[in-house]
């Protein structure tokens, strides 16, 4: 079955870049997503990438997709204390009509 | 993007009782889902709420425990029945608006004593 794996914790200093990694097993995935969950809040869709793309950039966020290795990463440039949150990677095989499959989430801690 | 609201935002309930959670979307959406996020865990899909027909439940979730209604394209309810402390979780409503985007409500934080 499908599986999405993430490292559990990442700690960075303010102003540095953060890179959160994710691996997935479903080679038929059509879209891959990054969600952010701040303490006590719901999930915010940060960005997503279609499976035929290698890279997507949106302001401080860069998503890289290596489809051969089934590896997805989220880079946050100039990380701020407000970026401290849990980041979830998720994938979907849209053609199969399935719902999102989530990783366990990476807790990003940003120190000043 | 769709704006999703949930009621209640949180509740503390006694075991053996039931709670109905409401999800309202500001636009018509084809697909609505209910997820559960247990403390410190990731999200698990409970069911897909189908308009005009019975919900489609994932393995491990049954209609008797989590009855779902979807009377129209903007509204759904999830009931957590005969609650036990193990049901303490965040319950999230989610919608898929276009083929490539899925949004989540703010969640309902349930504590069962």
Coordinates of C-alpha atoms in Angstrom, one line a residue, chain A residues 31 33 35 37-43 45 48 86 88 92 94 97-105, chain B residues 10 31 33 35 37 40-43 45 48 90 92 94 96 99-107 109:
Chain A
X31 CA 0.1 15.4 -6.9
X33 CA 1.5 18.5 -1.1
X35 CA 0.8 21.4 4.7
X37 CA 0.0 23.0 11.1
X38 CA 0.7 25.6 13.8
X39 CA 0.0 24.7 17.5
X40 CA -3.7 24.4 18.1
X41 CA -4.6 25.2 14.5
X42 CA -5.9 23.3 11.5
X43 CA -3.9 22.4 8.3
X45 CA -2.0 24.2 2.4
X48 CA 1.8 21.4 -4.1
X86 CA 4.6 20.8 12.0
X88 CA 3.1 17.4 6.6
X92 CA -2.5 11.5 -3.9
X94 CA -5.9 11.6 -8.4
X97 CA -9.9 9.1 -6.9
X98 CA -8.3 8.3 -3.5
X99 CA -7.9 10.8 -0.7
X100 CA -4.7 12.2 0.6
X101 CA -2.1 9.9 2.3
X102 CA -0.2 11.8 4.9
X103 CA 3.3 11.4 6.4
X104 CA 3.6 11.6 10.2
X105 CA 4.8 15.2 10.0
Chain B
X10 CA -13.7 22.1 20.8
X31 CA -15.7 15.9 -2.5
X33 CA -13.8 14.2 3.7
X35 CA -10.2 13.0 9.0
X37 CA -5.8 13.4 14.1
X40 CA 0.8 13.7 18.4
X41 CA -0.2 11.7 15.3
X42 CA -0.7 12.3 11.6
X43 CA -4.1 12.5 9.9
X45 CA -9.1 9.4 6.7
X48 CA -15.6 10.3 2.2
X90 CA -9.0 16.5 16.5
X92 CA -11.1 17.7 10.6
X94 CA -11.7 18.6 4.3
X96 CA -11.4 19.1 -2.7
X99 CA -8.5 18.5 -9.2
X100 CA -5.3 19.5 -7.5
X101 CA -6.1 21.3 -4.2
X102 CA -7.5 20.1 -1.0
X103 CA -8.3 22.3 2.0
X104 CA -9.0 21.7 5.6
X105 CA -11.2 23.2 8.2
X106 CA -9.8 24.5 11.5
X107 CA -10.7 21.2 13.3
X109 CA -10.8 19.3 19.4

